PDB file of C-alpha atoms in Angstrom:
ATOM      1  CA  MET A   1      84.188  79.230 130.644  1.00  0.00           C
ATOM      2  CA  THR A   2      83.693  78.705 134.342  1.00  0.00           C
ATOM      3  CA  GLN A   3      86.462  79.569 136.790  1.00  0.00           C
ATOM      4  CA  GLY A   4      87.359  77.970 140.088  1.00  0.00           C
ATOM      5  CA  THR A   5      90.057  76.680 142.404  1.00  0.00           C
ATOM      6  CA  ILE A   6      91.485  73.169 142.563  1.00  0.00           C
ATOM      7  CA  LYS A   7      90.316  71.850 145.907  1.00  0.00           C
ATOM      8  CA  THR A   8      91.619  68.282 145.876  1.00  0.00           C
ATOM      9  CA  ILE A   9      94.004  66.291 143.683  1.00  0.00           C
ATOM     10  CA  ARG A  10      94.327  62.515 143.840  1.00  0.00           C
ATOM     11  CA  SER A  11      97.519  61.998 141.825  1.00  0.00           C
ATOM     12  CA  ASP A  12      97.531  58.259 142.517  1.00  0.00           C
ATOM     13  CA  LYS A  13      94.028  57.950 140.999  1.00  0.00           C
ATOM     14  CA  GLY A  14      94.337  60.567 138.228  1.00  0.00           C
ATOM     15  CA  PHE A  15      91.474  62.852 139.225  1.00  0.00           C
ATOM     16  CA  GLY A  16      90.561  65.772 141.414  1.00  0.00           C
ATOM     17  CA  PHE A  17      87.840  68.232 142.363  1.00  0.00           C
ATOM     18  CA  ILE A  18      87.392  71.911 141.554  1.00  0.00           C
ATOM     19  CA  ALA A  19      85.472  74.401 143.708  1.00  0.00           C
ATOM     20  CA  PRO A  20      83.704  76.619 141.122  1.00  0.00           C
ATOM     21  CA  ASP A  21      83.443  80.339 141.910  1.00  0.00           C
ATOM     22  CA  GLU A  22      79.700  80.392 141.251  1.00  0.00           C
ATOM     23  CA  SER A  23      78.636  77.170 142.975  1.00  0.00           C
ATOM     24  CA  GLN A  24      78.981  75.524 146.363  1.00  0.00           C
ATOM     25  CA  LYS A  25      79.150  72.031 144.866  1.00  0.00           C
ATOM     26  CA  ASP A  26      82.595  70.731 143.857  1.00  0.00           C
ATOM     27  CA  VAL A  27      83.085  69.446 140.306  1.00  0.00           C
ATOM     28  CA  PHE A  28      85.002  66.281 139.394  1.00  0.00           C
ATOM     29  CA  PHE A  29      87.780  66.402 136.786  1.00  0.00           C
ATOM     30  CA  HIS A  30      89.859  63.629 135.238  1.00  0.00           C
ATOM     31  CA  ARG A  31      93.512  63.877 134.194  1.00  0.00           C
ATOM     32  CA  SER A  32      92.446  63.454 130.545  1.00  0.00           C
ATOM     33  CA  SER A  33      90.539  66.776 130.767  1.00  0.00           C
ATOM     34  CA  VAL A  34      93.625  68.852 131.617  1.00  0.00           C
ATOM     35  CA  GLU A  35      94.990  71.036 128.794  1.00  0.00           C
ATOM     36  CA  GLY A  36      98.212  73.038 128.483  1.00  0.00           C
ATOM     37  CA  VAL A  37     100.002  71.489 131.476  1.00  0.00           C
ATOM     38  CA  SER A  38     100.643  68.024 132.826  1.00  0.00           C
ATOM     39  CA  PHE A  39      98.142  66.717 135.378  1.00  0.00           C
ATOM     40  CA  ASP A  40     101.110  65.966 137.652  1.00  0.00           C
ATOM     41  CA  ASP A  41     102.073  69.679 137.654  1.00  0.00           C
ATOM     42  CA  LEU A  42      98.708  70.835 139.043  1.00  0.00           C
ATOM     43  CA  GLN A  43      98.535  71.945 142.670  1.00  0.00           C
ATOM     44  CA  GLU A  44      95.719  72.327 145.158  1.00  0.00           C
ATOM     45  CA  GLY A  45      94.722  75.996 145.443  1.00  0.00           C
ATOM     46  CA  GLU A  46      95.613  76.729 141.809  1.00  0.00           C
ATOM     47  CA  ARG A  47      93.127  78.801 139.780  1.00  0.00           C
ATOM     48  CA  VAL A  48      91.671  77.157 136.680  1.00  0.00           C
ATOM     49  CA  GLU A  49      89.034  77.692 134.023  1.00  0.00           C
ATOM     50  CA  PHE A  50      86.954  74.901 132.552  1.00  0.00           C
ATOM     51  CA  ALA A  51      83.829  73.969 130.627  1.00  0.00           C
ATOM     52  CA  MET A  52      81.003  72.175 132.412  1.00  0.00           C
ATOM     53  CA  GLY A  53      80.187  68.766 130.994  1.00  0.00           C
ATOM     54  CA  GLN A  54      78.479  65.538 132.020  1.00  0.00           C
ATOM     55  CA  ASP A  55      80.099  62.507 133.578  1.00  0.00           C
ATOM     56  CA  PRO A  56      79.851  59.748 130.934  1.00  0.00           C
ATOM     57  CA  ARG A  57      79.327  57.119 133.644  1.00  0.00           C
ATOM     58  CA  ASP A  58      76.553  59.093 135.355  1.00  0.00           C
ATOM     59  CA  PRO A  59      74.910  61.829 133.222  1.00  0.00           C
ATOM     60  CA  SER A  60      73.240  63.309 136.309  1.00  0.00           C
ATOM     61  CA  ARG A  61      76.672  64.399 137.634  1.00  0.00           C
ATOM     62  CA  ALA A  62      78.667  67.386 136.383  1.00  0.00           C
ATOM     63  CA  ARG A  63      82.240  67.000 135.193  1.00  0.00           C
ATOM     64  CA  ALA A  64      84.867  69.621 134.319  1.00  0.00           C
ATOM     65  CA  GLU A  65      86.201  69.467 130.754  1.00  0.00           C
ATOM     66  CA  SER A  66      89.011  71.428 129.068  1.00  0.00           C
ATOM     67  CA  VAL A  67      90.618  72.334 132.405  1.00  0.00           C
ATOM     68  CA  ARG A  68      93.277  75.066 131.976  1.00  0.00           C
ATOM     69  CA  VAL A  69      95.408  76.908 134.506  1.00  0.00           C
ATOM     70  CA  ILE A  70      94.714  80.654 134.709  1.00  0.00           C
ATOM     71  CA  GLN A  71      97.992  82.552 134.400  1.00  0.00           C
TER      72      GLN A  71
END
């Protein structure tokens, strides 16, 4: 699993971006990828772990899957 920090949350749109620890490029995540907590409970700056996947609309872009808050 990759770890990172939530950089941006767009609650009105149901998505956000994570700044991975090992990369300078932010990764998109969708509310449907969040596990263990409600998307609405996430906060910018919160630490998370996730699996890297592909965006189904554009396979050339990365997407975070199975996003979980690190306790």
